[in-house]
Coordinates of C-alpha atoms and ligand atoms in Angstrom, one line a residue:
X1 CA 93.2 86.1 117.4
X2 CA 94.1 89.6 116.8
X3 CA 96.8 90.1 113.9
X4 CA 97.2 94.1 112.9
X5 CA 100.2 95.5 112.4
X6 CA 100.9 99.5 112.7
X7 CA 101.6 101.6 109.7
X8 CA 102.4 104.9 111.7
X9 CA 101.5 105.7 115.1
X10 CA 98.1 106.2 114.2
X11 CA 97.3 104.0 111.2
X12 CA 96.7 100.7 111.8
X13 CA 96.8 97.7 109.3
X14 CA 94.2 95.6 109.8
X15 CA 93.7 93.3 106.7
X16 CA 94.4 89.6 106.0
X17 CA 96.3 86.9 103.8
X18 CA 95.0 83.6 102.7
X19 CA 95.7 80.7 101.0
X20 CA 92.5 78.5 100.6
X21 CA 91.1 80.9 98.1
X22 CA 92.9 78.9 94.7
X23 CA 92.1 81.7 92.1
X24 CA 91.5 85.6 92.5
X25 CA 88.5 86.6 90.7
X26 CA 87.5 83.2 90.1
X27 CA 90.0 83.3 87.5
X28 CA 93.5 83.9 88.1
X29 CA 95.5 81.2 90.1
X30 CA 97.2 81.6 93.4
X31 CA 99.5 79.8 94.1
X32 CA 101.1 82.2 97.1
X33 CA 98.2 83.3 98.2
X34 CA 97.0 86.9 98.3
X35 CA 96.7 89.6 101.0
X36 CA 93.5 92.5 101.4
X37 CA 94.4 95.2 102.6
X38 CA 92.7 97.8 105.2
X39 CA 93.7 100.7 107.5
X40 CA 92.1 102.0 110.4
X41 CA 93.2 105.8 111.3
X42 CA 93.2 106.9 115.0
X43 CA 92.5 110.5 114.8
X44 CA 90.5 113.1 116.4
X45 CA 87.5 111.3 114.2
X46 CA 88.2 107.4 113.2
X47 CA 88.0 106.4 109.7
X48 CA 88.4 102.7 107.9
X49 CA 89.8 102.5 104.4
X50 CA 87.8 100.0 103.1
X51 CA 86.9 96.7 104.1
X52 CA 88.4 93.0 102.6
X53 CA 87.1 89.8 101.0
X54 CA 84.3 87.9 102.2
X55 CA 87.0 85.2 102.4
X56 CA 89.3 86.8 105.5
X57 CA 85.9 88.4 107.4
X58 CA 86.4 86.9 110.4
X59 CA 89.8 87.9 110.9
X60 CA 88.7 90.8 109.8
X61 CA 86.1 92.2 112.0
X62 CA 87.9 91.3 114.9
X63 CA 90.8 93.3 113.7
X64 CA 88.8 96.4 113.1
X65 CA 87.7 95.8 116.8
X66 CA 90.5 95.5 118.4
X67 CA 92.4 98.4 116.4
X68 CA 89.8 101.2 117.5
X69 CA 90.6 100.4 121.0
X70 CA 86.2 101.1 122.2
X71 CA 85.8 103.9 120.1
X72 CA 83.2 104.4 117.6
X73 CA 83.9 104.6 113.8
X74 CA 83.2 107.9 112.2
X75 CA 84.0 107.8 108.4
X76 CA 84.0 104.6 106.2
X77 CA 86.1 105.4 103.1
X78 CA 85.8 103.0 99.8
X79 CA 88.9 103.8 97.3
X80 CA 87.2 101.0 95.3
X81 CA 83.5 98.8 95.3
X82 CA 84.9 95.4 93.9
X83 CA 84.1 92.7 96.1
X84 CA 87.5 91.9 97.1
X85 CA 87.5 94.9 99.1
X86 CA 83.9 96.0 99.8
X87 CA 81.9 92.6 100.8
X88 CA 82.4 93.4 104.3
X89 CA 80.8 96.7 103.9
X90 CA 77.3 96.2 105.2
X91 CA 78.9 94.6 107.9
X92 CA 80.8 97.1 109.0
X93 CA 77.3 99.7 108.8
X94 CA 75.7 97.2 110.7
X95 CA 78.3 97.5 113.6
X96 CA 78.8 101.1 113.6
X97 CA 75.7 102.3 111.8
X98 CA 76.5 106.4 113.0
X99 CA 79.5 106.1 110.4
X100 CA 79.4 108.2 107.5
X101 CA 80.1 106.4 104.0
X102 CA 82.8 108.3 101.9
X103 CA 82.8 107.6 98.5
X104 CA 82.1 109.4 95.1
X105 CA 79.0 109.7 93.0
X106 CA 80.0 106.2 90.8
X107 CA 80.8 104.4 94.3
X108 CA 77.6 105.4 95.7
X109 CA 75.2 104.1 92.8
X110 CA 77.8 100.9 92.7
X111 CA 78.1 100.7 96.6
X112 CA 73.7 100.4 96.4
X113 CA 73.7 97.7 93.9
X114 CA 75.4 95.6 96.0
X115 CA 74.0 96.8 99.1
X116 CA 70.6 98.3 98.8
X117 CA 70.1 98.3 102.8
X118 CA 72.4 101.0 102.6
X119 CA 70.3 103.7 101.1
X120 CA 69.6 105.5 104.9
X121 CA 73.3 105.4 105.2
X122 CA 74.9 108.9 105.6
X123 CA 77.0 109.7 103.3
X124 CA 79.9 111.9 102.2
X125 CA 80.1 112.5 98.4
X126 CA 83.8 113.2 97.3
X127 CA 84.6 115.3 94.4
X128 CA 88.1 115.3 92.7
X129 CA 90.8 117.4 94.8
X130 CA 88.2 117.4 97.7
X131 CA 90.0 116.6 101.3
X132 CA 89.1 114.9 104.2
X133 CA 89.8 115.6 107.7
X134 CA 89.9 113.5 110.5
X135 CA 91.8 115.6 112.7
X136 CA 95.6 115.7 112.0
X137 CA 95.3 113.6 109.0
X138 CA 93.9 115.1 105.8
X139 CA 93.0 113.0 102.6
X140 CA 93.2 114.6 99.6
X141 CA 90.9 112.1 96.8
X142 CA 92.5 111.9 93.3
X143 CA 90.3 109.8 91.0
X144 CA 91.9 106.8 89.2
X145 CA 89.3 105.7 87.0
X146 CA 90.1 102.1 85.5
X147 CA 93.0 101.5 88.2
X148 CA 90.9 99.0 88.3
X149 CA 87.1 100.0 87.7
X150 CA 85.4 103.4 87.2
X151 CA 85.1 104.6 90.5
X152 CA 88.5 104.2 91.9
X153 CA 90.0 106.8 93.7
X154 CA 93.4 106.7 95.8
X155 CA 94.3 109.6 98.8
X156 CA 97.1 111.3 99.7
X157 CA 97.7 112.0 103.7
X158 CA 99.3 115.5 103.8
X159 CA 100.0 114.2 107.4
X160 CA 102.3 111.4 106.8
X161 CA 102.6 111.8 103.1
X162 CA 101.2 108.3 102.7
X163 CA 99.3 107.4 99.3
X164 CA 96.6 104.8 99.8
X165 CA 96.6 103.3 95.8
X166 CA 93.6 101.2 95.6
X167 CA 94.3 98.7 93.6
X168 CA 97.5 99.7 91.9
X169 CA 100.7 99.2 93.3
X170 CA 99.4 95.8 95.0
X171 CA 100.5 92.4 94.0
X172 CA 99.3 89.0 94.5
X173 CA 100.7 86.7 97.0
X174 CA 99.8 87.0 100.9
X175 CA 101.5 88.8 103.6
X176 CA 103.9 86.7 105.8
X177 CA 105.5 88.3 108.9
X178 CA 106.1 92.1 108.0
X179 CA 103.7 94.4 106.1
X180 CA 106.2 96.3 105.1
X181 CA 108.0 95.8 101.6
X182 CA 111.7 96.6 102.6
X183 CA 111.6 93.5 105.1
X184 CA 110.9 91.5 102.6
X185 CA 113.2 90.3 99.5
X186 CA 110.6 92.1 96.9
X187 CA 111.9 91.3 94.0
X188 CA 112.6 87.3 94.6
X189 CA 109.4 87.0 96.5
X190 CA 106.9 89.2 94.8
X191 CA 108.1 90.6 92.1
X192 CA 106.8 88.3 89.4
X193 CA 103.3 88.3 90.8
X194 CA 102.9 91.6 91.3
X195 CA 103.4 92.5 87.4
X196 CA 101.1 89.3 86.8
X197 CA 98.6 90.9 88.9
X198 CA 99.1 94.4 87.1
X199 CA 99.1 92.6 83.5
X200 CA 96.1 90.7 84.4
X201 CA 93.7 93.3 86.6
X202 CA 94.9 96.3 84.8
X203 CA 97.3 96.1 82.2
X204 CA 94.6 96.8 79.7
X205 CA 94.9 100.8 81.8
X206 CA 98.1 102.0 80.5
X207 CA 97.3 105.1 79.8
X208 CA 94.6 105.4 82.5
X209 CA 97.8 104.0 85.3
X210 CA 100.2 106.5 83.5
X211 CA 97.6 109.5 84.1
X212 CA 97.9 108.7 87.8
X213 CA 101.5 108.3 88.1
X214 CA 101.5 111.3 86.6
X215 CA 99.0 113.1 89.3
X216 CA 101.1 111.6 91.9
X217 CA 104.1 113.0 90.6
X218 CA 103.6 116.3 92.2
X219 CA 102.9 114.8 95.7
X220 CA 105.7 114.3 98.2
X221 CA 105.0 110.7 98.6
X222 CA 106.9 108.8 101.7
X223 CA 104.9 106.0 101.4
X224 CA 102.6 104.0 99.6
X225 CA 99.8 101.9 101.5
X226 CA 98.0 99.6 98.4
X227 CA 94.6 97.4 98.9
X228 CA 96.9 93.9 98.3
X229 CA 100.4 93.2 99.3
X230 CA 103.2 94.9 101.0
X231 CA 103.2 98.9 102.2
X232 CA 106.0 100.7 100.1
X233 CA 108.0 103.1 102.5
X234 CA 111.5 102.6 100.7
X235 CA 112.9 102.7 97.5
X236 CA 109.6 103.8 96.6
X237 CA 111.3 104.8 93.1
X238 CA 112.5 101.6 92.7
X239 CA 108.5 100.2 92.2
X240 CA 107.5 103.1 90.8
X241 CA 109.8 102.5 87.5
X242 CA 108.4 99.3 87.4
X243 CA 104.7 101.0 87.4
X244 CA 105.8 102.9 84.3
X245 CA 107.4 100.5 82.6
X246 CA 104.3 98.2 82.6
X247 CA 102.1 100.9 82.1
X248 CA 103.6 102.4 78.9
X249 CA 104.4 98.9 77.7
X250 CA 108.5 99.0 77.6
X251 CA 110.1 95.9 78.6
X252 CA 111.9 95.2 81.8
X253 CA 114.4 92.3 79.8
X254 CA 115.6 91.3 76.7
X255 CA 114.5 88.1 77.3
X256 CA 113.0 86.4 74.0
X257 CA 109.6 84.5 74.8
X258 CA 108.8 81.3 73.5
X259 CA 105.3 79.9 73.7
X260 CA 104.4 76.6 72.0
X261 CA 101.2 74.4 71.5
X262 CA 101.8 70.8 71.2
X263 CA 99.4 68.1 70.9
X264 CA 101.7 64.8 70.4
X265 CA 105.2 66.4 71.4
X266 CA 106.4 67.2 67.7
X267 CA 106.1 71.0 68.0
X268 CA 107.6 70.7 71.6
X269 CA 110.8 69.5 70.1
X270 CA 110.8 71.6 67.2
X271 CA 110.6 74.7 70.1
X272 CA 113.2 73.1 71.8
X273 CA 115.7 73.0 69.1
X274 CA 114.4 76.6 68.1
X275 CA 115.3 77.9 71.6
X276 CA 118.8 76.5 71.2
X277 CA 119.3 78.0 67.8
X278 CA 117.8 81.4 69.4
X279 CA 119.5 81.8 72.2
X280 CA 123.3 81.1 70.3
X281 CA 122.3 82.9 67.5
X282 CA 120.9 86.3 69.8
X283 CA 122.8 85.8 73.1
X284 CA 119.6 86.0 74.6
X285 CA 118.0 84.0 77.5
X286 CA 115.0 82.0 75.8
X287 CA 112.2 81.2 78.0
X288 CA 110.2 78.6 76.6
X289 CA 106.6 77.6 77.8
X290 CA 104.0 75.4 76.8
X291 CA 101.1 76.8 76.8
X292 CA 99.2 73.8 77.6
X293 CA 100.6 73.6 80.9
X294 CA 101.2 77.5 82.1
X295 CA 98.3 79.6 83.1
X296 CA 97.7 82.1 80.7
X297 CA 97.5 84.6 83.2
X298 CA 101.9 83.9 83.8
X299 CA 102.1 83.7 80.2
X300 CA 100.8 87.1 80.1
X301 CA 102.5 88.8 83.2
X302 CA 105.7 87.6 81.0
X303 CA 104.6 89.5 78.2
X304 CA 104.9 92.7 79.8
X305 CA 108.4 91.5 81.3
X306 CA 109.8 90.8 77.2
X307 CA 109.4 93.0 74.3
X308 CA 110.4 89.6 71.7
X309 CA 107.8 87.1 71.9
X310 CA 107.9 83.4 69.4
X311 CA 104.5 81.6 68.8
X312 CA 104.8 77.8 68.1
X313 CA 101.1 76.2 67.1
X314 CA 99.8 73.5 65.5
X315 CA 96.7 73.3 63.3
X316 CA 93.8 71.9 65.2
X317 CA 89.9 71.5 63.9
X318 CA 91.3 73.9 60.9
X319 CA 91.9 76.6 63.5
X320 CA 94.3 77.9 66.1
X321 CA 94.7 75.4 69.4
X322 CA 93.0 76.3 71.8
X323 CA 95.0 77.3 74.5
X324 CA 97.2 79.3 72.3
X325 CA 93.6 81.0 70.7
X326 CA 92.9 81.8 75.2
X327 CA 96.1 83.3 75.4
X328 CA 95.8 85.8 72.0
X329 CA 91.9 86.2 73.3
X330 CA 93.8 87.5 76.2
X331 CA 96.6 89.6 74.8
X332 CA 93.9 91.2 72.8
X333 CA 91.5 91.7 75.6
X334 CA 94.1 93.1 77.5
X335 CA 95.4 95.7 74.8
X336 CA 99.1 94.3 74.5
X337 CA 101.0 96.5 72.5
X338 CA 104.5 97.6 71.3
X339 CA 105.9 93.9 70.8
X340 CA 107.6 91.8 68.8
X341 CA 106.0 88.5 67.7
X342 CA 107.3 85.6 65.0
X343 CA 105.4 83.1 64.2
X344 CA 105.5 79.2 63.4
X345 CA 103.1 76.3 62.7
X346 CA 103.0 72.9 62.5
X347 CA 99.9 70.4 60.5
X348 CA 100.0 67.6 59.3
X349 CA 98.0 68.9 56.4
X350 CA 96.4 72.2 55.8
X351 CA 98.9 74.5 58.5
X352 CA 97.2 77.4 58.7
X353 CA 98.6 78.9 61.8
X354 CA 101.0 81.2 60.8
X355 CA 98.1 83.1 58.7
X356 CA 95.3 83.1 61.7
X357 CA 97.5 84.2 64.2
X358 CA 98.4 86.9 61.9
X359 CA 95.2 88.0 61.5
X360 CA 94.6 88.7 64.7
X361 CA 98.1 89.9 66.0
X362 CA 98.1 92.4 63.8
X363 CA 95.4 94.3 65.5
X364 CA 97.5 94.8 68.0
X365 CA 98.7 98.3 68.5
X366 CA 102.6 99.2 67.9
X367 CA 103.7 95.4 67.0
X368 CA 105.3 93.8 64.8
X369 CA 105.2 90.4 63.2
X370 CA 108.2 89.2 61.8
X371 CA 107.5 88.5 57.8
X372 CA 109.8 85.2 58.6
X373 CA 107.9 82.6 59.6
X374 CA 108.3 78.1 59.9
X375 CA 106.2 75.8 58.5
X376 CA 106.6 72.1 60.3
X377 CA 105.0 69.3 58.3
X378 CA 104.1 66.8 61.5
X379 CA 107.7 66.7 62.7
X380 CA 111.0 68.3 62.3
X381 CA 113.6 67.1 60.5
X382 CA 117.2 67.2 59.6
X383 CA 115.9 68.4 56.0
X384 CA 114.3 71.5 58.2
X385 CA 117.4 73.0 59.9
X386 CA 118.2 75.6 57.4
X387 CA 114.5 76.8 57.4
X388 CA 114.9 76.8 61.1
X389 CA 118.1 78.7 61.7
X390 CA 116.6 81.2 59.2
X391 CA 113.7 81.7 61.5
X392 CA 115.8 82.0 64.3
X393 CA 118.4 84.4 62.7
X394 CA 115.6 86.8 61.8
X395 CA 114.0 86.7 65.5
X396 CA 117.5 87.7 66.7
X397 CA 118.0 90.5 64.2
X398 CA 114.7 91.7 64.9
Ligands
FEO401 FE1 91.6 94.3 94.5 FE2 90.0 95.7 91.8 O1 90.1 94.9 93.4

């Protein structure tokens, strides 16, 4: 059945949420779902901004339908060619094949390796700055490159001062009820996911997310219309920070981060008894995980919440454990910087934790590992707590 929900008087939201799909990008676990977002524009010409996931398509083409009331489609615009928001493309073409393809010279070559048959196509190449009409609407294109791939670009609407964001400003988790953010309790409801979905998709864009705040910063924007989640038309500024705060890498809280590895439930404790220590010695909230059980990809969207982060691991096959090694791979793959790390280890012979983890933290740009460290042989013990309360005084001087 028909489910689209108006923006404006003339843009239509016409996306969908679902729950079936258990990880975005094959990867990244979704637990509350996710939402793909689309608008149709009822002007003196019709245009669609972009299409959604394979995965909603049914829902999907009947929405786009029903939203342009009978009349044809006359410009297809793609903000962004990954899957999750182009797979319906071709589709589309084949139901209104007179519709003109807007895109830029990277979406073009991108848009014909996934869809060849699309060569004939007409086609409108955008230029940075270039604008739009459809009528009373008029899109000015501002490129975004790597919010989230190359050939991003986001729009402005002079009309209704409305930015459509691609990618950034979205957030994981689907849409239930309103589209709109300020009927829903953000901040308890999506809050959480929505910087795990910016650590994970583009945290590794700082700078690249910063240049386009920066951009926008000249625009009179009303409202904010992203490719995944809610549409932003309050407390815009409110989001906004949040945007720069991930994107520059300054912590939201002074929350100190505790991630341990355990294999038999030693180096749990011994992160247990540290988190006590921590928290009365720093009046800080310690939030301790096991990185065993946690998805990386929370582990990381709590990275960029907390600027003091504790690693707990124990020696395995001479190495780092795994699942603390996938969560370093990560923070390296995703360019963490400006953080505080301390480090502890625990073998039963031959520790060498503290030293590899080290090693490859200290690549990291603008952080700092703590020269305190702990050494646990197998288990902790009474005989340890001075060596421990060190380690914890030094984390909460640092
Ligand atoms: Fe939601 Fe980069 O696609």
């Amino acid at each position: 059945m028909v489910n689209t929900q108006k923006v404006t008087d003339d843009i239509i939201w016409i996306g969908g949420s679902e729950r079936r799909l258990s990880r975005f990008e094959n990867l990244f676990p979704l637990p509350n779902g996710v939402s793909y977002n689309s608008y149709v524009v009822l002007d003196e010409k019709t245009a669609l901004l972009d299409t959604a996931d394979l995965s909603v398509a049914g829902q999907f083409m009947e929405n786009l339908e029903a939203a342009l009331q009978g009349r044809d489609l006359d410009y297809m615009v793609i903000h962004h060619m990954e899957p999750d928001h182009c797979s319906l493309i071709a589709d589309v073409m084949k139901r209104y094949p007179q519709a003109t393809l807007v895109g830029n010279v990277r979406t073009f070559a991108f848009l014909l390796q996934f869809f060849p048959e699309l060569e004939s196509a007409a086609k409108l190449e955008i230029k940075e700055g270039d604008v739009l009409s459809t009528g009373k609407h008029n899109f000015h294109f501002v490129f975004a490159p790597f919010v989230h791939w190359p050939e991003v670009m986001v729009s402005y609407d002079d009309a209704t001062k409305t930015l459509f964001s691609a990618d950034a400003f979205g957030t994981f988790g689907s849409v239930d009820g309103s589209i709109f953010a300020d009927e829903h309790d953000f901040e308890r409801e999506y809050l959480d996911d929505a910087r795990r979905y910016y650590a994970n998709i583009v945290g590794k864009y700082g700078p690249q997310t910063l240049a386009i705040l920066q951009k926008a910063s000249g625009l009179d924007i009303q409202m904010i219309c992203p490719l995944h989640g809610p549409v932003w038309r309050k407390d815009l500024g409110w989001f906004i920070d949040k945007y720069q705060k991930w994107g520059s890498g300054t912590p939201e809280s002074d929350d100190i981060l505790l991630f341990y590895a355990s294999i038999y439930g030693h180096t749990a404790s011994a992160a247990q008894t540290l988190a006590a220590s921590l928290q009365a010695k720093s009046g800080k909230k310690v939030v301790v995980y096991d990185v065993s059980e946690t998805d990386v990809s929370f582990l990381i969207g709590e990275i960029w919440r907390c600027g003091k982060i504790v690693l707990m691991c124990p020696t395995y096959n001479a190495g780092i454990y795994p699942k603390m090694k996938d969560l370093i791979a990560d923070m390296e793959a995703l360019a963490v910087h400006d953080r505080t790390f301390a480090l502890a280890e625990n073998g039963t012979w031959g520790p060498v934790t503290v030293k590899l983890m080290r090693d490859r933290l200290s690549a990291l740009k603008n952080c700092t590992i703590l020269e305190q460290t702990l050494t646990i042989r197998s288990a902790l013990h009474e005989k340890d707590r001075e060596a421990l309360e060190n380690f914890a005084q030094a984390i909460a001087e640092a």
